[in-house]
PDB file of C-alpha atoms in Angstrom:
ATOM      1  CA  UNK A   2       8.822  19.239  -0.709  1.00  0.00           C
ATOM      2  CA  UNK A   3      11.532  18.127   2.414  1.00  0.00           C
ATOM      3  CA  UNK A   4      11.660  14.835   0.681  1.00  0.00           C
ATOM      4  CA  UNK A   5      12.472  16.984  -2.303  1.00  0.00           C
ATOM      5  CA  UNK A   6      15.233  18.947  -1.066  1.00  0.00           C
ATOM      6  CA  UNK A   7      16.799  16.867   1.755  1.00  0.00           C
ATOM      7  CA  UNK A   8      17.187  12.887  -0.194  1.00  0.00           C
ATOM      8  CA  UNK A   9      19.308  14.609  -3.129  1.00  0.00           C
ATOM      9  CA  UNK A  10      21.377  16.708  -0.464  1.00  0.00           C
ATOM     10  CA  UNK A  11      22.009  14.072   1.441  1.00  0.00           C
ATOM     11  CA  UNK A  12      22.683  11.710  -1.680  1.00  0.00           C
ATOM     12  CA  UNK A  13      25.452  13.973  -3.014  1.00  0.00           C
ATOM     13  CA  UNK A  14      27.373  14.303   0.307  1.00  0.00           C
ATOM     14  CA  UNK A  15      27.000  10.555   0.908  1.00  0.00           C
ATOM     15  CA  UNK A  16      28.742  10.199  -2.782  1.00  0.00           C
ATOM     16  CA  UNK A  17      31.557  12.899  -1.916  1.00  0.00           C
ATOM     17  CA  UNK A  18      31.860  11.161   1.490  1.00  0.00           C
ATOM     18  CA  UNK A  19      32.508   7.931  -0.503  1.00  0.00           C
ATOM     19  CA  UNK A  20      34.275   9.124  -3.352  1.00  0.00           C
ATOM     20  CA  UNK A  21      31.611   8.314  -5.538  1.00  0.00           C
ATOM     21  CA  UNK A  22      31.057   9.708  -9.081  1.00  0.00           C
ATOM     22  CA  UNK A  23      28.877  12.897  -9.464  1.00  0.00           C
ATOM     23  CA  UNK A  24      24.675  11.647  -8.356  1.00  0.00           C
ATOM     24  CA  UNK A  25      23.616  13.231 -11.354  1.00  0.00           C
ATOM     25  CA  UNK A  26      25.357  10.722 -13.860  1.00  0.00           C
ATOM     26  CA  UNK A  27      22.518   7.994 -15.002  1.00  0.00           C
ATOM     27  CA  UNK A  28      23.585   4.256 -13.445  1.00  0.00           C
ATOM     28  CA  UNK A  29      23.251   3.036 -17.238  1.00  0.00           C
ATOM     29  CA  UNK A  30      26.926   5.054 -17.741  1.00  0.00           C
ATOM     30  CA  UNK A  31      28.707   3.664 -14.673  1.00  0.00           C
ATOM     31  CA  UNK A  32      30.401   0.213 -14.358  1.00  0.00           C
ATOM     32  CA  UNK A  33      30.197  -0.551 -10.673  1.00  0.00           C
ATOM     33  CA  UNK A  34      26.842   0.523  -9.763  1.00  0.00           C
ATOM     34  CA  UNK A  35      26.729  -0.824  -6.257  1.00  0.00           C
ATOM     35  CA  UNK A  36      28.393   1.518  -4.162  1.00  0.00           C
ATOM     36  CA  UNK A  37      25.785   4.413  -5.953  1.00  0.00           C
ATOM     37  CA  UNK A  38      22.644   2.359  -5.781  1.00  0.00           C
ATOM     38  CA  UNK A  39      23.880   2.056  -1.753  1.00  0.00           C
ATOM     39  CA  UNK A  40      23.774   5.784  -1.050  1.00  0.00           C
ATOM     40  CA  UNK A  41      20.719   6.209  -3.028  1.00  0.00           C
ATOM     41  CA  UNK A  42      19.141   3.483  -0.887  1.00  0.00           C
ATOM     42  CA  UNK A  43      20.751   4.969   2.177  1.00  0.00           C
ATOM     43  CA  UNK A  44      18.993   8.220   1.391  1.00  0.00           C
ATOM     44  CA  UNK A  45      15.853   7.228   1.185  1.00  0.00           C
ATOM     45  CA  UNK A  46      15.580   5.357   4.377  1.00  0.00           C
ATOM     46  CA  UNK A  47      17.255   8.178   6.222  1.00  0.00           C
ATOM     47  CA  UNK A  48      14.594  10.685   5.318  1.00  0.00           C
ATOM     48  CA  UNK A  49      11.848   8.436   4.644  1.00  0.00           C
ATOM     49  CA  UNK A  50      12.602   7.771   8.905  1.00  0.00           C
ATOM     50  CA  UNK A  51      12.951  11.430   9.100  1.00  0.00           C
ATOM     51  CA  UNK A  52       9.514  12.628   7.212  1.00  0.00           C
ATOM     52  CA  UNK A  53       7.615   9.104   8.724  1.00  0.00           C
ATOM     53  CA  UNK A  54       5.508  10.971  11.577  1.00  0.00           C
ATOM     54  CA  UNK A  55       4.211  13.203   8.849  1.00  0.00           C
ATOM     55  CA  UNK A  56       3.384  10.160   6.782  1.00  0.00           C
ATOM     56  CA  UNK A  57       1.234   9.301   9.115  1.00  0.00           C
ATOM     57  CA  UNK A  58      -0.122  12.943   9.888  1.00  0.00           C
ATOM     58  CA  UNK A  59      -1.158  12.988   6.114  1.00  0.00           C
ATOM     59  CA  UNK A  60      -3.011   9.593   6.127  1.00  0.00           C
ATOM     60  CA  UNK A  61      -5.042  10.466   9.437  1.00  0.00           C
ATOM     61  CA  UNK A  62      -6.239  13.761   7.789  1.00  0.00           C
ATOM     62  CA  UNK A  63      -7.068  11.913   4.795  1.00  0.00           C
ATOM     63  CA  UNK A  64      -9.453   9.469   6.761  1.00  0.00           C
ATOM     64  CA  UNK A  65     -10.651  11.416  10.026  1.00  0.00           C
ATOM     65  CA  UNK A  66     -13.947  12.379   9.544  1.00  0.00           C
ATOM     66  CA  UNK A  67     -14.863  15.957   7.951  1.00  0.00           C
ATOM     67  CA  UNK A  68     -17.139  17.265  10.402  1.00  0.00           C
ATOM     68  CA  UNK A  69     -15.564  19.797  12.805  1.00  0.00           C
ATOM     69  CA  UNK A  70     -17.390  18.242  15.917  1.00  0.00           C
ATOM     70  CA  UNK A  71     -16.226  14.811  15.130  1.00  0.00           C
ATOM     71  CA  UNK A  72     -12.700  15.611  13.476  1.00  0.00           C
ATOM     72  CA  UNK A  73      -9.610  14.628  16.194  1.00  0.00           C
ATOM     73  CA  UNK A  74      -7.012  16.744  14.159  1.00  0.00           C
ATOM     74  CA  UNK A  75      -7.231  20.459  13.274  1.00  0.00           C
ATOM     75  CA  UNK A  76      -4.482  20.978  10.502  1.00  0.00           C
ATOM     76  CA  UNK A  77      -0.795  18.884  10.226  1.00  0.00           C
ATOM     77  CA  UNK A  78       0.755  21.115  13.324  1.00  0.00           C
ATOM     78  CA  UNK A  79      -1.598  20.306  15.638  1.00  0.00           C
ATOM     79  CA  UNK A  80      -1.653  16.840  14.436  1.00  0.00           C
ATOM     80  CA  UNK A  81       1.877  16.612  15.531  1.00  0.00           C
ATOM     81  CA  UNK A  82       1.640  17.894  18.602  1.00  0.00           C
ATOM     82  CA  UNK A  83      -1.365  15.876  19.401  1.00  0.00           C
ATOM     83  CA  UNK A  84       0.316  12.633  18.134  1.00  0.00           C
ATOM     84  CA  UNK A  85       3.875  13.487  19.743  1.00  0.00           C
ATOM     85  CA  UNK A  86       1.774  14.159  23.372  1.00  0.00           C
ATOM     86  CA  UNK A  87      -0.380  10.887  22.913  1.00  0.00           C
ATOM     87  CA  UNK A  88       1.849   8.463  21.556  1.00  0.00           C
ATOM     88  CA  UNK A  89       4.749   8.387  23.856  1.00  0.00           C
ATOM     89  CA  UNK A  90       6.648  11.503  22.330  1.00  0.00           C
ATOM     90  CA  UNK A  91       9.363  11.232  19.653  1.00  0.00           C
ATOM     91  CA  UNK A  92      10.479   7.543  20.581  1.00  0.00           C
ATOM     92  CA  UNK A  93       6.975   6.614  21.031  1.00  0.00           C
ATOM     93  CA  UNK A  94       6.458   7.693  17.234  1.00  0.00           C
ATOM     94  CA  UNK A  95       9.576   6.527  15.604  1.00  0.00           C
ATOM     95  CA  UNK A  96       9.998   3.268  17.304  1.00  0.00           C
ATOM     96  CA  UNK A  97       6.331   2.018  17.132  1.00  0.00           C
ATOM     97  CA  UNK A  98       4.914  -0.012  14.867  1.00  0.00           C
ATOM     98  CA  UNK A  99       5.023   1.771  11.744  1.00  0.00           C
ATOM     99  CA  UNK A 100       9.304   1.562  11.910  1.00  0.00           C
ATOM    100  CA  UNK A 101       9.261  -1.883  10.534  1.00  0.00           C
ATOM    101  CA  UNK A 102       7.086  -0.850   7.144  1.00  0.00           C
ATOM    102  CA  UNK A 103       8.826   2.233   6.883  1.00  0.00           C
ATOM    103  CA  UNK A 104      12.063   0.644   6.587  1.00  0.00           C
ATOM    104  CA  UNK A 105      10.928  -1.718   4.291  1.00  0.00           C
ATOM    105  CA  UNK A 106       8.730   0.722   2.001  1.00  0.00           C
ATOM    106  CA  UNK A 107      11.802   3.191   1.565  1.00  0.00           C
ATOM    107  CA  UNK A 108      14.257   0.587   1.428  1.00  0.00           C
ATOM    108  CA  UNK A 109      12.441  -1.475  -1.440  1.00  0.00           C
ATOM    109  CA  UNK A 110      11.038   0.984  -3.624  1.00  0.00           C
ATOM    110  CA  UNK A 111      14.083   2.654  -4.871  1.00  0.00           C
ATOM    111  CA  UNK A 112      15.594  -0.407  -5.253  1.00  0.00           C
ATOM    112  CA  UNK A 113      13.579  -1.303  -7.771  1.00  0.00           C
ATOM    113  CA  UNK A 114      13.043   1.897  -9.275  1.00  0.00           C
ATOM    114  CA  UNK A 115      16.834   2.255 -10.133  1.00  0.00           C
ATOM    115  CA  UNK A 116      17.409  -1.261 -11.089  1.00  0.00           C
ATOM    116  CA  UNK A 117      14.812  -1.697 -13.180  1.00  0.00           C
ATOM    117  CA  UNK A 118      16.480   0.093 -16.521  1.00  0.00           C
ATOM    118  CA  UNK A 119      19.804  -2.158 -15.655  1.00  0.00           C
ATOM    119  CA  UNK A 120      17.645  -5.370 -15.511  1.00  0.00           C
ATOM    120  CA  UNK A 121      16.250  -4.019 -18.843  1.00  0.00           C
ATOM    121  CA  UNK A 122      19.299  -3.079 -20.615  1.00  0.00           C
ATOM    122  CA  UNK A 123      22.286  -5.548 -18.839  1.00  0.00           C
ATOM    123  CA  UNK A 124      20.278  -8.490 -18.365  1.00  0.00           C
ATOM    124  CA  UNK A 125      17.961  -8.795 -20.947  1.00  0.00           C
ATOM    125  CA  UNK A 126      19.608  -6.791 -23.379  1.00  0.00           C
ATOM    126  CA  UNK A 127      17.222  -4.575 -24.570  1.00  0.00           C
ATOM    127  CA  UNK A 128      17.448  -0.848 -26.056  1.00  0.00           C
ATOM    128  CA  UNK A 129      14.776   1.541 -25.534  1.00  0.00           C
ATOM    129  CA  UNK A 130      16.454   3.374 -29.050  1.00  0.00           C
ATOM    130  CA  UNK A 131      16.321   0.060 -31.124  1.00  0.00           C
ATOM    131  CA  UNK A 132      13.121  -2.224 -29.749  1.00  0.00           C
ATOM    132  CA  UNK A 133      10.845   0.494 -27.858  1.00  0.00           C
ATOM    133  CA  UNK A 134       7.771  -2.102 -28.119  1.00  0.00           C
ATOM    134  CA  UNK A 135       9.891  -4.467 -26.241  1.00  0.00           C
ATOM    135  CA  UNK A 136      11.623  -2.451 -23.948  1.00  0.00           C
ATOM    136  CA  UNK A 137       7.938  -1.183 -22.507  1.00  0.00           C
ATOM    137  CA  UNK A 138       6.927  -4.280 -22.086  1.00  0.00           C
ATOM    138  CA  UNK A 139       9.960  -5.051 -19.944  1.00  0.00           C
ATOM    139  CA  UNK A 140       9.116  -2.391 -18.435  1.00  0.00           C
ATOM    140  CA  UNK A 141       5.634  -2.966 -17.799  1.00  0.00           C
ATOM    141  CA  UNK A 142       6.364  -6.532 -16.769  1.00  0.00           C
ATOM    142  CA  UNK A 143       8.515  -5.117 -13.951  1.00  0.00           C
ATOM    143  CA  UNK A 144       6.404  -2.759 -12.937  1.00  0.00           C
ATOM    144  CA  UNK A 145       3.911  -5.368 -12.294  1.00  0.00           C
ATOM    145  CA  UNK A 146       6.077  -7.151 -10.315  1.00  0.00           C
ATOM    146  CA  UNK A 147       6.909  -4.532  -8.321  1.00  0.00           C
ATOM    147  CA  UNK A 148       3.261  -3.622  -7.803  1.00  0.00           C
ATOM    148  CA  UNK A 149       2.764  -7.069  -6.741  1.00  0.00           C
ATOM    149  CA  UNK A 150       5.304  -6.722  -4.378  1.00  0.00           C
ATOM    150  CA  UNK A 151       4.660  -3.288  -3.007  1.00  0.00           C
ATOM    151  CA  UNK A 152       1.294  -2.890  -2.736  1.00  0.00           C
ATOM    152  CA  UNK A 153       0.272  -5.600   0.156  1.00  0.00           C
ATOM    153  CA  UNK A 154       3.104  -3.561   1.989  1.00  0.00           C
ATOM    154  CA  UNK A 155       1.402  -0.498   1.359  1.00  0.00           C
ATOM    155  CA  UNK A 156      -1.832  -1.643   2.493  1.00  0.00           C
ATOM    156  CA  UNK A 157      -0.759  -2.453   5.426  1.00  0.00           C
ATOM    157  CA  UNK A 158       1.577   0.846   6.625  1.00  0.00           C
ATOM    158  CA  UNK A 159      -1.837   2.959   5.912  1.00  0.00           C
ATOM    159  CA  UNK A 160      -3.503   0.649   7.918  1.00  0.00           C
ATOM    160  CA  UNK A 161      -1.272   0.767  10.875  1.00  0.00           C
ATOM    161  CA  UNK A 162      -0.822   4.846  10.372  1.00  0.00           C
ATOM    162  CA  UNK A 163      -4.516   5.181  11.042  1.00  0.00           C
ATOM    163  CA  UNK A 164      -4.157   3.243  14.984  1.00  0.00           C
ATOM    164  CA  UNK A 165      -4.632   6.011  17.242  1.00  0.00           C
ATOM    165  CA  UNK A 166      -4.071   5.799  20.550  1.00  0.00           C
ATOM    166  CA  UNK A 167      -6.684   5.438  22.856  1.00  0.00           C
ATOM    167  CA  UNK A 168      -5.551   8.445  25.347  1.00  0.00           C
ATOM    168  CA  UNK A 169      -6.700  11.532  24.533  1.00  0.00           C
ATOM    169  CA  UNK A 170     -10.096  12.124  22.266  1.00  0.00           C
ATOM    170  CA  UNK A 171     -11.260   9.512  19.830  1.00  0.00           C
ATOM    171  CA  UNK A 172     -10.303   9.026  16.296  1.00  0.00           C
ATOM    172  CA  UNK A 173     -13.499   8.902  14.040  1.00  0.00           C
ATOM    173  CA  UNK A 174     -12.697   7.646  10.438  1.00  0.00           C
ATOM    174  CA  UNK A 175     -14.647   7.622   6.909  1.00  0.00           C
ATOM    175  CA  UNK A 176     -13.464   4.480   6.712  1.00  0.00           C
ATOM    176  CA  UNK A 177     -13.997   1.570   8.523  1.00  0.00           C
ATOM    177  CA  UNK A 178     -11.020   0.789  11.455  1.00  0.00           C
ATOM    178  CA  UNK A 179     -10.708  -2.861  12.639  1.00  0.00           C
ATOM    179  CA  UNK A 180     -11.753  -2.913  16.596  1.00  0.00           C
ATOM    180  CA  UNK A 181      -8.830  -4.744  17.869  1.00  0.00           C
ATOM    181  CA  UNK A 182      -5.352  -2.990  16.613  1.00  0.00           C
ATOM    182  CA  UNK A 183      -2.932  -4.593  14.599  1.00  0.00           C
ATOM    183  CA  UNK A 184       0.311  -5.860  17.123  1.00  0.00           C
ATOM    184  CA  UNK A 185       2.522  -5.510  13.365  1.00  0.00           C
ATOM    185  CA  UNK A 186       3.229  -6.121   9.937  1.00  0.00           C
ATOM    186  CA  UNK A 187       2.834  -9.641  10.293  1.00  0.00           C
ATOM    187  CA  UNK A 188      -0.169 -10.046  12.203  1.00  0.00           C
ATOM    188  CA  UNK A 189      -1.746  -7.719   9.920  1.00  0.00           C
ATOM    189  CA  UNK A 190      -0.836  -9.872   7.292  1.00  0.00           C
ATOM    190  CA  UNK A 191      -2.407 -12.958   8.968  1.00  0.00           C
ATOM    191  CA  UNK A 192      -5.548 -10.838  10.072  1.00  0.00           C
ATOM    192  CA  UNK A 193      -5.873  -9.389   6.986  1.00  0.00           C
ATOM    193  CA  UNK A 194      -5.736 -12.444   4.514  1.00  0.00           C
ATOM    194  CA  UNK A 195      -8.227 -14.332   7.464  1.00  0.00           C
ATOM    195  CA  UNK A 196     -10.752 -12.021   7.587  1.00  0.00           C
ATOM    196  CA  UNK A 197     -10.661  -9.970   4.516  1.00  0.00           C
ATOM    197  CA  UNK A 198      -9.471 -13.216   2.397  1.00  0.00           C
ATOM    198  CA  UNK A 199     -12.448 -13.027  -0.346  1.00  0.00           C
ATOM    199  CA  UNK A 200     -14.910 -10.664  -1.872  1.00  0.00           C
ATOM    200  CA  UNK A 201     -17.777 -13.404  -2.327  1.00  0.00           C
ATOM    201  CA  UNK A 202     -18.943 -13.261   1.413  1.00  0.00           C
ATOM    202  CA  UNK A 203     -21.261 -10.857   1.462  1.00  0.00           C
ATOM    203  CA  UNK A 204     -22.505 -12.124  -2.050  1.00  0.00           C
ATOM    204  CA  UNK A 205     -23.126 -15.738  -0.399  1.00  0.00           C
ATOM    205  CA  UNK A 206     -24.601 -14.201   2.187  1.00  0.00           C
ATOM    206  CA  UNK A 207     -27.124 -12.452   0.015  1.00  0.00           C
ATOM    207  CA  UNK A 208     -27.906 -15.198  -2.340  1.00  0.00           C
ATOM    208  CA  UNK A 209     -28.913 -17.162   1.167  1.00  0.00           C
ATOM    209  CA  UNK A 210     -31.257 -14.962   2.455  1.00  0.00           C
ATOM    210  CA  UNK A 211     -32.474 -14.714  -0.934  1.00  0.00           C
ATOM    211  CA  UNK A 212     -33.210 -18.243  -1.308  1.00  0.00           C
ATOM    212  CA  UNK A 213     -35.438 -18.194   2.124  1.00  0.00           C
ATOM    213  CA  UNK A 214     -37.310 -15.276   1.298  1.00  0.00           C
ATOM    214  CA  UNK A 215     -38.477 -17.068  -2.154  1.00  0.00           C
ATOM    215  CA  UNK A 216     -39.479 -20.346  -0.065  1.00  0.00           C
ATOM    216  CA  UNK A 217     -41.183 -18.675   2.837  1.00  0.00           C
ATOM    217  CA  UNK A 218     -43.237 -16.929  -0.163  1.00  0.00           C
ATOM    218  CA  UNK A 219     -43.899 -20.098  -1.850  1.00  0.00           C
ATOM    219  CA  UNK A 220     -44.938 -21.720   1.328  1.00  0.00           C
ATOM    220  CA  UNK A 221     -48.885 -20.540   1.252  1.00  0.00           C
ATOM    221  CA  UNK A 222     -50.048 -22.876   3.957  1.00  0.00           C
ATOM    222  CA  UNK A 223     -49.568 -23.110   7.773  1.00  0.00           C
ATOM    223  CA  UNK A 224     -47.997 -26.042   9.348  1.00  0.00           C
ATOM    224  CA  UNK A 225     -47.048 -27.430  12.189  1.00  0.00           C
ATOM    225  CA  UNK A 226     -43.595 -26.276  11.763  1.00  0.00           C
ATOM    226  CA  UNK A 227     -44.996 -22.731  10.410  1.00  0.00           C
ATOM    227  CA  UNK A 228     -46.837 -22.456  14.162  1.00  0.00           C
ATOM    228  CA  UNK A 229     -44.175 -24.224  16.422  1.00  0.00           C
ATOM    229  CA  UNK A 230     -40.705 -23.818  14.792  1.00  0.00           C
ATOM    230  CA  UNK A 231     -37.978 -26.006  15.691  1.00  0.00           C
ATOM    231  CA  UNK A 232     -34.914 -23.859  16.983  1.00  0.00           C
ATOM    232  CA  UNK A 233     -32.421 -23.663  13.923  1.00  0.00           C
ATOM    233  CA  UNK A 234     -28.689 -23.374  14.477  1.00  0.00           C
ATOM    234  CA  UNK A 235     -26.990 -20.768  13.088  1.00  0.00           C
ATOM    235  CA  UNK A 236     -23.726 -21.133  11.524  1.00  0.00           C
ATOM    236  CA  UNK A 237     -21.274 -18.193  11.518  1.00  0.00           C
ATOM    237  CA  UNK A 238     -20.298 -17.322   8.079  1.00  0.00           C
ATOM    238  CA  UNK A 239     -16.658 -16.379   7.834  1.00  0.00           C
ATOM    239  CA  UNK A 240     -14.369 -15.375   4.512  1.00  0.00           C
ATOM    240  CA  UNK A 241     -12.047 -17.798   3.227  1.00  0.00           C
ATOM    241  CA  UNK A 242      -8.282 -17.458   3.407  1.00  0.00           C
ATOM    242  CA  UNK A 243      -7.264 -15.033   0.850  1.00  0.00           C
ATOM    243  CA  UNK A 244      -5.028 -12.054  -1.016  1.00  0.00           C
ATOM    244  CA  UNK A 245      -7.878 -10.099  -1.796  1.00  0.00           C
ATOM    245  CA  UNK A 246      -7.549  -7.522   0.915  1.00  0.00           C
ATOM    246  CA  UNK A 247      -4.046  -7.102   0.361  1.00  0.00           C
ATOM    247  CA  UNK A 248      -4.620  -6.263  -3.003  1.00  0.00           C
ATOM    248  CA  UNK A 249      -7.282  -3.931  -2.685  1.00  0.00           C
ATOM    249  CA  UNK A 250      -6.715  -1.075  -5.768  1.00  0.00           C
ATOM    250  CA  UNK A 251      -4.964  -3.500  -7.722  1.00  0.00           C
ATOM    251  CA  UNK A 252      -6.845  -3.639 -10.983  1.00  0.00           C
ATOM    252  CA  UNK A 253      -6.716   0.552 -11.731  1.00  0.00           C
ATOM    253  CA  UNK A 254      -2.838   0.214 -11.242  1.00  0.00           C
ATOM    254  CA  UNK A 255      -2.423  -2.078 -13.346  1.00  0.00           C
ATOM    255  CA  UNK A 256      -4.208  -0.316 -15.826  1.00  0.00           C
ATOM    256  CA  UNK A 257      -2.318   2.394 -15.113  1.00  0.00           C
ATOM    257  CA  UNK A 258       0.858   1.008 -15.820  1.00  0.00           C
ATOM    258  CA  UNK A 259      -0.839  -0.185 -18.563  1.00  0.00           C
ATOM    259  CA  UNK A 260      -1.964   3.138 -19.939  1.00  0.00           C
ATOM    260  CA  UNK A 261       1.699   4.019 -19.476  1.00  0.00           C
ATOM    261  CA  UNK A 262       3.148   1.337 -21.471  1.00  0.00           C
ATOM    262  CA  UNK A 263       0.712   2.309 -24.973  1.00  0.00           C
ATOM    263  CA  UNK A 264       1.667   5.787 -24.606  1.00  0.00           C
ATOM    264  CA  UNK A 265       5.507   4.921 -24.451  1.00  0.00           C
ATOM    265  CA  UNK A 266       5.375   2.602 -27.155  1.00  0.00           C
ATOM    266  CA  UNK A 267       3.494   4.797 -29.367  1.00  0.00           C
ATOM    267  CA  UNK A 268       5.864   7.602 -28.735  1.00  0.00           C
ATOM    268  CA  UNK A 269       8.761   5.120 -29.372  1.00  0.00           C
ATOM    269  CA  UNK A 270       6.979   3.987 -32.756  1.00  0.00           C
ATOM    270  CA  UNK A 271       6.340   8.031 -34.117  1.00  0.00           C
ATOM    271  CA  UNK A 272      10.009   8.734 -33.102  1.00  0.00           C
ATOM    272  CA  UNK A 273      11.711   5.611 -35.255  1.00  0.00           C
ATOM    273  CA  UNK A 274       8.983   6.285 -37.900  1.00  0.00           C
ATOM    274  CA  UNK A 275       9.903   9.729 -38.273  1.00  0.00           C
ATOM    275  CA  UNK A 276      13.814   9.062 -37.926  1.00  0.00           C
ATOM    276  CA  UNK A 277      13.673   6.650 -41.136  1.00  0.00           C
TER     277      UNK A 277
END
């Protein structure tokens, strides 16, 4: 709701500061649409800064663990407080590592929310009025990219909201927390794609122990190695390098934006239909 309310207010008085044309005028009717697409990115990053310690408020309530005994955070207030007096106060909050995403989340994603119908329309020169098939699946195609783009960086500013500090009581998740804290965006990229690289680990893993269970059930007789065993060494087991945990959630977007893009083309196929 403050997102709501302050990123248009402060929109329009960037565009009067500038001399900009009214905020409520669509891009597709303007001829410059730099200087506009600037505020509106300027907006977002001031109050995405602003609202970012209740970001994180919302993600830790999300996660910490329902039980009353166990649960670190009462309600958002005291979350704030709690965080503000843990976490080295305001500048300990704003300047940590969740800055870096948060610039980069608020930054990006109305950047290609807004250019996305001038790509559509200027570059490719397509009309939603005259090809509506087509122009959905320019959309859709962007979308995807964008998702592409986005959600890695997503990932990984939920990740970093839920590292508590260590003073004060614990933080007990539903979800699973990595031991050792991520030191940023990047090394949570590199620990991220290192240890959470592929999804067939567990599945090797299992087919392994499968496999010795059926031969030490097969093996009926007792042998010398049965009664003295030679010591066996064991190899760790460790995931491949990999996108998969950046990409977590990936496949129900996309169908999602898929979803999307039927509807809108069926709509765009009744209306022409029933304009002829």
């Amino acid at each position: 709701m403050l997102r709501t309310i302050l990123r248009p207010a402060l929109e329009s008085s960037l565009n009067d500061v500038f001399g900009l044309y009214d905020d409520t005028i669509p891009l597709m009717h303007l001829d410059n649409v730099t200087p506009n697409i600037t505020t509106l990115v300027a907006s977002h990053l001031v109050v995405g800064i602003l609202l970012s310690p209740l970001e994180i408020v919302r993600t830790r309530l999300v996660v910490q663990s329902a039980s009353p005994l166990c649960s670190k955070y009462k309600g958002p207030f005291h979350a704030l407080r709690t965080m503000f007096s843990e976490e080295g106060g305001i500048q300990g909050v704003y300047l940590s590592k969740n800055l870096v995403p948060t610039l980069l989340y608020h930054g990006i994603t109305p950047l290609l929310s807004c250019s996305a119908p001038l790509i559509i329309a200027r570059t490719l020169g397509i009309s939603a009025v005259d090809s509506p098939v087509l122009y959905g699946a320019a959309e859709f195609a962007l979308s995807t990219l964008g998702l592409l783009m986005m959600l890695p960086l997503e990932t990984i500013r939920k990740r970093l909201h839920c590292q508590v500090s260590s003073n004060g009581d614990s933080f007990k998740s539903t979800v699973a927390l990595r031991p050792v804290p991520y030191r940023g965006i990047l090394d949570a990229v590199y620990k991220i794609m290192k240890e959470e690289g592929t999804r067939n680990k567990s599945s090797a893993q299992k087919r392994l122990l499968r496999k010795k269970a059926k031969f030490s059930d097969s093996d009926a007789t007792d042998t010398d190695e049965d009664l003295f065993p030679r010591p066996k060494q064991t190899r760790s087991v460790t995931s491949a390098w990999g996108i998969h945990g950046l990409y977590r959630g990936f496949t129900m977007q996309l169908a999602a934006n898929a979803m999307v893009f039927v509807f809108h083309a069926m709509n765009g196929i009744e209306g022409n239909s029933i304009a002829f």
